[in-house]
mmCIF file of N, CA and C in Angstrom:
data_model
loop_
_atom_site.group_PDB
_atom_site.id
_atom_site.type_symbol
_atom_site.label_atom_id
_atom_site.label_comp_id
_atom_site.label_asym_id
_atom_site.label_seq_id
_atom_site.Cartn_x
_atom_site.Cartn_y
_atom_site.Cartn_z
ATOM 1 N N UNK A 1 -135.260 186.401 65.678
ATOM 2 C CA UNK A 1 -134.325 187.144 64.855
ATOM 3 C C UNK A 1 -133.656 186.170 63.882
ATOM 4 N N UNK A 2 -133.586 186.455 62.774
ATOM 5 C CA UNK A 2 -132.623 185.940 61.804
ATOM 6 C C UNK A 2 -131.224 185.805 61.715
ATOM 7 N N UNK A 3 -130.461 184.893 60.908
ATOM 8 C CA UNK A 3 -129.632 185.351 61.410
ATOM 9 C C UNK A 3 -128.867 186.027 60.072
ATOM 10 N N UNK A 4 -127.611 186.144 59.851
ATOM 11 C CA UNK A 4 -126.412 187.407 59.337
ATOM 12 C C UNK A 4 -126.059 186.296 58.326
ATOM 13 N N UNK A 5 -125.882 186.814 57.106
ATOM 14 C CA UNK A 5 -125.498 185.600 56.475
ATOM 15 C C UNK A 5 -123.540 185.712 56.594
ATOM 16 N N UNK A 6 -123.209 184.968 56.351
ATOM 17 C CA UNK A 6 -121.883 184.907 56.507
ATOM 18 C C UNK A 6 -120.645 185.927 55.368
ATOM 19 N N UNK A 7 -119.502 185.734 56.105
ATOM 20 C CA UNK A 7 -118.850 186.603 55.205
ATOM 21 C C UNK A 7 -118.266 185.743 53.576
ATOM 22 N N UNK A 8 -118.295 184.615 53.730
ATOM 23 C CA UNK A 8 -118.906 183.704 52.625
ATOM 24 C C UNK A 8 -119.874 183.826 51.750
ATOM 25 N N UNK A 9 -120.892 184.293 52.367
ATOM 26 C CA UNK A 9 -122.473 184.313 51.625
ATOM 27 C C UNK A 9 -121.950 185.665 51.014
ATOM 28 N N UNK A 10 -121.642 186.773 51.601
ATOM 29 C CA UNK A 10 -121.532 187.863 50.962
ATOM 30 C C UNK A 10 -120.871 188.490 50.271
ATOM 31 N N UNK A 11 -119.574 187.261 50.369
ATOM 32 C CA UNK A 11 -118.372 187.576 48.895
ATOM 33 C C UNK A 11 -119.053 186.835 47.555
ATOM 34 N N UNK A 12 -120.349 186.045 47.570
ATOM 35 C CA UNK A 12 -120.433 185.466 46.817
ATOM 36 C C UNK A 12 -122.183 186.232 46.126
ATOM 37 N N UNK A 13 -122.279 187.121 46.807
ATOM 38 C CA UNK A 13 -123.930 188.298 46.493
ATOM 39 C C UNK A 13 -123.367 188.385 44.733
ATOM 40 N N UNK A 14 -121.937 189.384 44.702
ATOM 41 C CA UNK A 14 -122.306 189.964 42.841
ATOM 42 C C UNK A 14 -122.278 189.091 41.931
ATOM 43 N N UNK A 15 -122.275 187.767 42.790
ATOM 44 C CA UNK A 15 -121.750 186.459 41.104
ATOM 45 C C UNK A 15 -123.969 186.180 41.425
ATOM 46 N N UNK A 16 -123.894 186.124 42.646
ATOM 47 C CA UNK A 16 -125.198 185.145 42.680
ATOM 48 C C UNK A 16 -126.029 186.407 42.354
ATOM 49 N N UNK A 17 -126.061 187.330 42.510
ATOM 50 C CA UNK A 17 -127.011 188.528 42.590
ATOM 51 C C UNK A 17 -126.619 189.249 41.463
ATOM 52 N N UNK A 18 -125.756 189.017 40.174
ATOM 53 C CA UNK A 18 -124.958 190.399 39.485
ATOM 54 C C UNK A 18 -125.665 192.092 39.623
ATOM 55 N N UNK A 19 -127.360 192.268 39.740
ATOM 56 C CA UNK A 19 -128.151 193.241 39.501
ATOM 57 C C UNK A 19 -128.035 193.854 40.567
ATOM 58 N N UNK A 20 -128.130 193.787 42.008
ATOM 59 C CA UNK A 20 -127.939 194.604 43.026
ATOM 60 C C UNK A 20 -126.254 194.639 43.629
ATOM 61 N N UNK A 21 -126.271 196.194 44.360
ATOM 62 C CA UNK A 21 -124.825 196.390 45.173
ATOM 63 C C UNK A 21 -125.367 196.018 46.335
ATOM 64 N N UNK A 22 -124.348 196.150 46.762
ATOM 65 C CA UNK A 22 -123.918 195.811 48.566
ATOM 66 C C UNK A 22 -123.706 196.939 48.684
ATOM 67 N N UNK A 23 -124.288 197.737 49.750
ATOM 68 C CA UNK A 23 -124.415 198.642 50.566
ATOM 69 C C UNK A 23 -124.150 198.718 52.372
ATOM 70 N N UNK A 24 -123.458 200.103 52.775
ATOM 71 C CA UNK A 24 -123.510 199.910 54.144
ATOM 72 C C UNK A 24 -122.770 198.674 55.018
ATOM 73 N N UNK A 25 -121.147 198.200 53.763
ATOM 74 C CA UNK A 25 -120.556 197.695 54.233
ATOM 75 C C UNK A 25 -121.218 196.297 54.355
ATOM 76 N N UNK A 26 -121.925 196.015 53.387
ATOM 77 C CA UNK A 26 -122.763 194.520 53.486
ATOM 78 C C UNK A 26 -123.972 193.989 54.187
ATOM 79 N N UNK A 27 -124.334 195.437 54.827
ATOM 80 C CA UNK A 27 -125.160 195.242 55.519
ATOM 81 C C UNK A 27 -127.379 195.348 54.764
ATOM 82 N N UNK A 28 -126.606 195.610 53.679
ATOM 83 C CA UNK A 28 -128.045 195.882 52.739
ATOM 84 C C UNK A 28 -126.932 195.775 51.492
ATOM 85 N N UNK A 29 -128.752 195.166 50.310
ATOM 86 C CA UNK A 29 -128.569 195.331 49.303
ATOM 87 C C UNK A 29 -129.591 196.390 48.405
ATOM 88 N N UNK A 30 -129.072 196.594 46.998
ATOM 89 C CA UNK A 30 -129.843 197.648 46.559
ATOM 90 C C UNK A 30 -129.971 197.541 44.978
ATOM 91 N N UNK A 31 -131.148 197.753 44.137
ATOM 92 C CA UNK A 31 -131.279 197.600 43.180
ATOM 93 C C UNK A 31 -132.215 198.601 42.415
ATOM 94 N N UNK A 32 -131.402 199.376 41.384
ATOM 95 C CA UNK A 32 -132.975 200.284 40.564
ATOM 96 C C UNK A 32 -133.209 199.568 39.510
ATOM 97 N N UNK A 33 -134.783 199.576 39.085
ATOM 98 C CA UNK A 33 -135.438 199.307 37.701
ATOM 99 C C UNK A 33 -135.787 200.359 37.081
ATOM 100 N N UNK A 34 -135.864 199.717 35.663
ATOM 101 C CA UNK A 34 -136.746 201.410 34.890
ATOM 102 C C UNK A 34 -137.802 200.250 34.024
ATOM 103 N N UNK A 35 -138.512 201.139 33.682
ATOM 104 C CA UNK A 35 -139.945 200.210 33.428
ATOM 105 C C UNK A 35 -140.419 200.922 31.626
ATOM 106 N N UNK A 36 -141.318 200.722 31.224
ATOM 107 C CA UNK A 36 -141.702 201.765 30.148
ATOM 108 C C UNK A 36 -142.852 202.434 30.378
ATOM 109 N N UNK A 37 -142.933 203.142 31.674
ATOM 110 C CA UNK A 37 -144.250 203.707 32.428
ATOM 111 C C UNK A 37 -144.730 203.442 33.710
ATOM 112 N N UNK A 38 -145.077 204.062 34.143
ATOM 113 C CA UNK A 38 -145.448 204.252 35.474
ATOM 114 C C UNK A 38 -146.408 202.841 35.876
ATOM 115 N N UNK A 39 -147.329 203.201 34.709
ATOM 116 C CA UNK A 39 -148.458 201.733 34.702
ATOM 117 C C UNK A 39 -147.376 200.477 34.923
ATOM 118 N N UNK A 40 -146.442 200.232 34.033
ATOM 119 C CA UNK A 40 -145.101 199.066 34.722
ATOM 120 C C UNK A 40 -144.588 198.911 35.766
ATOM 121 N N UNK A 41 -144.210 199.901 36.108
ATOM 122 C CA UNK A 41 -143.426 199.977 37.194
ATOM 123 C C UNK A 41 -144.804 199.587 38.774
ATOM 124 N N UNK A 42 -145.589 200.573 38.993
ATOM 125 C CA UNK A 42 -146.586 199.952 39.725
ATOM 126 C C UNK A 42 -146.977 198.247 39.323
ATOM 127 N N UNK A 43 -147.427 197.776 38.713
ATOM 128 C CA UNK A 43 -147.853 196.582 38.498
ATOM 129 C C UNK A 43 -146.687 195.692 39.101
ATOM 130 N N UNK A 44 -145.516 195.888 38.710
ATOM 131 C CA UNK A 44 -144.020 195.386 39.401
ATOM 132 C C UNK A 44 -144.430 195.242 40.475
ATOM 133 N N UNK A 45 -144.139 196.705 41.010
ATOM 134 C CA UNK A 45 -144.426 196.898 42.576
ATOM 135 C C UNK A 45 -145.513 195.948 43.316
ATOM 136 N N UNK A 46 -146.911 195.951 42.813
ATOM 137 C CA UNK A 46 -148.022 195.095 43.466
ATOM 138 C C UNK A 46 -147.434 193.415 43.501
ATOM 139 N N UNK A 47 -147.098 193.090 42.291
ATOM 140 C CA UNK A 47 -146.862 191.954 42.133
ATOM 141 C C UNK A 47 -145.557 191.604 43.425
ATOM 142 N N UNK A 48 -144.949 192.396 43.679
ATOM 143 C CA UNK A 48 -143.586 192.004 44.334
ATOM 144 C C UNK A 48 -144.268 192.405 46.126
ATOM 145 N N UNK A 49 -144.935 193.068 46.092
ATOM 146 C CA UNK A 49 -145.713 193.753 47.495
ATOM 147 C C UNK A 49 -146.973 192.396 47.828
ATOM 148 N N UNK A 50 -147.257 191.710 47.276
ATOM 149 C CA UNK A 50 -148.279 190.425 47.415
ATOM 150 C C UNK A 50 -146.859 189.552 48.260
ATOM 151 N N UNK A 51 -146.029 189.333 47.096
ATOM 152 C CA UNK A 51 -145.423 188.290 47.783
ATOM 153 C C UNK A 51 -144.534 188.226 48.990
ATOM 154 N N UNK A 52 -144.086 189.853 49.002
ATOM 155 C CA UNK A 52 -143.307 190.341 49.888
ATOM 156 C C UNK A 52 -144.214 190.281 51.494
ATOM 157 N N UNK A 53 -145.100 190.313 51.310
ATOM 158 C CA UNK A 53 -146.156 190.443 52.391
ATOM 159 C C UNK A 53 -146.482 188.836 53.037
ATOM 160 N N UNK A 54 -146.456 187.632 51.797
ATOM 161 C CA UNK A 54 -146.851 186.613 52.375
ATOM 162 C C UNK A 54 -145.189 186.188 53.231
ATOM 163 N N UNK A 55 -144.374 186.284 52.939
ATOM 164 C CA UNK A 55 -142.982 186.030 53.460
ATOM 165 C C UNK A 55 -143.143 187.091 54.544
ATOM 166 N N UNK A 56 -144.143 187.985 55.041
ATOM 167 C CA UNK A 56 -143.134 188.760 56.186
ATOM 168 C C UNK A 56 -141.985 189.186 56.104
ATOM 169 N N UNK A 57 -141.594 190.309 55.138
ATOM 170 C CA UNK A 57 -140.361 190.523 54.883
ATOM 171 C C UNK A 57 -140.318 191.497 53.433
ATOM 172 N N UNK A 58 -140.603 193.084 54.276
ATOM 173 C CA UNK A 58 -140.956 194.270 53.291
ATOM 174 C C UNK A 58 -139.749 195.080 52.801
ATOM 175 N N UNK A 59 -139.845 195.421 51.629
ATOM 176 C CA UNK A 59 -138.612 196.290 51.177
ATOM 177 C C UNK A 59 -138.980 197.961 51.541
ATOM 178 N N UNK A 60 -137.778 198.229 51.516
ATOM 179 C CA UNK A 60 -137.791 200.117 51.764
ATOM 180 C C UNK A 60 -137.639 199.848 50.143
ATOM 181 N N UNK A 61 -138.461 200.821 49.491
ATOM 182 C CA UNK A 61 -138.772 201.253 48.223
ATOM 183 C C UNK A 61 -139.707 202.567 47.804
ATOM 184 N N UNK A 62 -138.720 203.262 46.565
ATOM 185 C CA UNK A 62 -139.404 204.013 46.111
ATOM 186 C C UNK A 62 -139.955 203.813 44.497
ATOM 187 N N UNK A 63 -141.031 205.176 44.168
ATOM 188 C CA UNK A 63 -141.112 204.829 42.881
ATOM 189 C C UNK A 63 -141.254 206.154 42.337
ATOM 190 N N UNK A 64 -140.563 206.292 41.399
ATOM 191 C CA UNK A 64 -140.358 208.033 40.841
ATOM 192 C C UNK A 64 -140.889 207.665 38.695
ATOM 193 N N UNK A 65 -141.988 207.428 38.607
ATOM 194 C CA UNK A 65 -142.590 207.672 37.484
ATOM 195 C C UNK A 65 -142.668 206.083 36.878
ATOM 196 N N UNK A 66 -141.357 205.995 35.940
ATOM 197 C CA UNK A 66 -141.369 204.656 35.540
ATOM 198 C C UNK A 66 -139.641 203.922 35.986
ATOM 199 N N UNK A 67 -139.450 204.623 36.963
ATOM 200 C CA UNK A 67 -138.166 203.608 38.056
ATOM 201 C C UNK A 67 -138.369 203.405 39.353
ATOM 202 N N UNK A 68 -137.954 202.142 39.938
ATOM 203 C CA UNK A 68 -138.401 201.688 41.115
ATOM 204 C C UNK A 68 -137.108 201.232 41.891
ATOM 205 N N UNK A 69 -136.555 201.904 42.812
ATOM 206 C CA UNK A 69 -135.540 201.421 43.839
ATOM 207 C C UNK A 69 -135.709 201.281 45.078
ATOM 208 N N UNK A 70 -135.300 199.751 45.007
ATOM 209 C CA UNK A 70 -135.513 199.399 46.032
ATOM 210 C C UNK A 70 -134.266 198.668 46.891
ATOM 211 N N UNK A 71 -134.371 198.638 47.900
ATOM 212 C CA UNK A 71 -133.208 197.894 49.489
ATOM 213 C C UNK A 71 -134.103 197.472 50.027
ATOM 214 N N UNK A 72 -132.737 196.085 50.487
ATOM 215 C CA UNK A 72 -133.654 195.045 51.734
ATOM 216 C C UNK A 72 -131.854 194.991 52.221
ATOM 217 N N UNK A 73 -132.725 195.055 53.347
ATOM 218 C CA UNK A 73 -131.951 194.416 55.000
ATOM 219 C C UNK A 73 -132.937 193.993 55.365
ATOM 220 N N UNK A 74 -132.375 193.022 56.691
ATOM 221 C CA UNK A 74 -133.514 192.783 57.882
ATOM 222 C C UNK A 74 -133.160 193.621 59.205
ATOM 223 N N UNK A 75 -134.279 194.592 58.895
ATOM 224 C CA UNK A 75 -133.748 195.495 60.316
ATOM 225 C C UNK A 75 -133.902 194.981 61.666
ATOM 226 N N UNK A 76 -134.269 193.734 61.977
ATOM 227 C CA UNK A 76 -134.078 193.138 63.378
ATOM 228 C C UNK A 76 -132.964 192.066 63.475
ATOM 229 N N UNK A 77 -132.189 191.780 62.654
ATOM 230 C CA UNK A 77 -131.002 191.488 62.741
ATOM 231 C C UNK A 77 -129.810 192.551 62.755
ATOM 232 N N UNK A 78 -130.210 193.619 62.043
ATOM 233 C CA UNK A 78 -129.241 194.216 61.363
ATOM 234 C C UNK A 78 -127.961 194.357 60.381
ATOM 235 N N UNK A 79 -128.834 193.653 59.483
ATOM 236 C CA UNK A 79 -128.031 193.418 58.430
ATOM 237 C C UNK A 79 -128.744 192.271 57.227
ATOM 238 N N UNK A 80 -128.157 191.706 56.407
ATOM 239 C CA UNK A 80 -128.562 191.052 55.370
ATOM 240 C C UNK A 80 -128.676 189.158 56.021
ATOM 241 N N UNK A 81 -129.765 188.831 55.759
ATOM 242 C CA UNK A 81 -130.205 187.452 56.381
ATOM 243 C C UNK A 81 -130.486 186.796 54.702
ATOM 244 N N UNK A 82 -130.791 185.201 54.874
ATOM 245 C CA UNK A 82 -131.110 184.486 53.450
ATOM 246 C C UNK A 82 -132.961 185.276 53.572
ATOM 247 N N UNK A 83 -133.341 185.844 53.919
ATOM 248 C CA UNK A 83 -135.023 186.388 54.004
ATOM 249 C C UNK A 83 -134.611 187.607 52.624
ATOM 250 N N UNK A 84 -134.089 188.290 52.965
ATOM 251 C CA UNK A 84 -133.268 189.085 51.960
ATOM 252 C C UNK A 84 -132.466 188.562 50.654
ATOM 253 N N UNK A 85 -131.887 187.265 50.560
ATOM 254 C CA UNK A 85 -131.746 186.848 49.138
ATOM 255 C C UNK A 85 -132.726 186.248 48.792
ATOM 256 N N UNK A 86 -133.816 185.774 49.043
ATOM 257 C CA UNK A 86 -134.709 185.186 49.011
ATOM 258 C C UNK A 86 -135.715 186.388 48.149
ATOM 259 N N UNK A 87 -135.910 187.443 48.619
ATOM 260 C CA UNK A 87 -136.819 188.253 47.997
ATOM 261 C C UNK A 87 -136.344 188.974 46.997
ATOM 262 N N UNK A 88 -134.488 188.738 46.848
ATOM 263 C CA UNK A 88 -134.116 189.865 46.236
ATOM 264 C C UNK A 88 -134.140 188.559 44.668
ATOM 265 N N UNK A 89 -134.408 187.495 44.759
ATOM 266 C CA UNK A 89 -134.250 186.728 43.723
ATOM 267 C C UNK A 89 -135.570 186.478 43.381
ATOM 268 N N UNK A 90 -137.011 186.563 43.967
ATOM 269 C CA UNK A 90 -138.333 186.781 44.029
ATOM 270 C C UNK A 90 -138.509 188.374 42.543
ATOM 271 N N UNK A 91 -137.637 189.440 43.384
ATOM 272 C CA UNK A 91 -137.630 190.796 42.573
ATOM 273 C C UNK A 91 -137.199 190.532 41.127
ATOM 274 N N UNK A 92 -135.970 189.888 41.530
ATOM 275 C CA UNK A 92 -135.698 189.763 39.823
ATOM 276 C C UNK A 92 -136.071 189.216 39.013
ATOM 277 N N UNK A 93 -136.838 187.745 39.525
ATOM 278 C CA UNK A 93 -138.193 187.063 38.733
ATOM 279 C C UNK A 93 -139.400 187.878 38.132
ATOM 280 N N UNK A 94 -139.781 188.602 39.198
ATOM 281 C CA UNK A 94 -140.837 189.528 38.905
ATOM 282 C C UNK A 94 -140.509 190.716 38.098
ATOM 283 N N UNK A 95 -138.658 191.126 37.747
ATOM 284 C CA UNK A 95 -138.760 191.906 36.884
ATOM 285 C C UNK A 95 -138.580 191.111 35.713
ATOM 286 N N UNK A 96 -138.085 190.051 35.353
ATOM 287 C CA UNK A 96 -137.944 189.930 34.372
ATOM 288 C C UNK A 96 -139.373 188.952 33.492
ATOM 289 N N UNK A 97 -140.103 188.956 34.340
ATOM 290 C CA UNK A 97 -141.328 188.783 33.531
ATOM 291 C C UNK A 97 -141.881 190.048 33.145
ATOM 292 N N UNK A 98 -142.056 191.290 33.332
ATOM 293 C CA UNK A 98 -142.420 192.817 32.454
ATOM 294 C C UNK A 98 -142.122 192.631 30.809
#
């Protein structure tokens, strides 16, 4: 199990993270994209689902045309671990190359 990042780590998510909220009392974070098409938004998705897969460490995500929202927790901790800033700074790399 991972562990919880601190209540330190998590006053400091909207400076280090500005793009996603804190959710569930800190226990998840959450972020939507909009893309210019579906074809974008999937390609996102694959690209972020490769890497998400080699880390062991999958997002709950949807995709509704050309927007993609997605949350990470680590559900065997219960709650937000560095596995989770780690991918959520992976996501925003991968969006901002589109």
């Amino acid at each position: 199990m991972r562990p919880l990042l601190s209540t330190d780590d998590l006053s400091a998510l909207p400076q280090d993270l500005p793009d996603w909220t804190l959710e569930d009392g800190g226990k998840a974070i959450s972020r939507h994209l909009k893309f210019a098409d579906f074809k974008q938004a999937f390609a996102f998705m694959t690209r972020v689902a490769a890497e998400a897969d080699r880390m062991d460490h999958h997002p709950e995500w949807s995709n509704v045309y050309n927007t993609v929202s997605i949350r990470l927790t680590t559900h065997d901790s219960g709650g937000l671990t560095k596995s989770d800033i780690k991918l959520a700074r992976l996501i925003d790399q991968a969006a901002s190359g589109v």
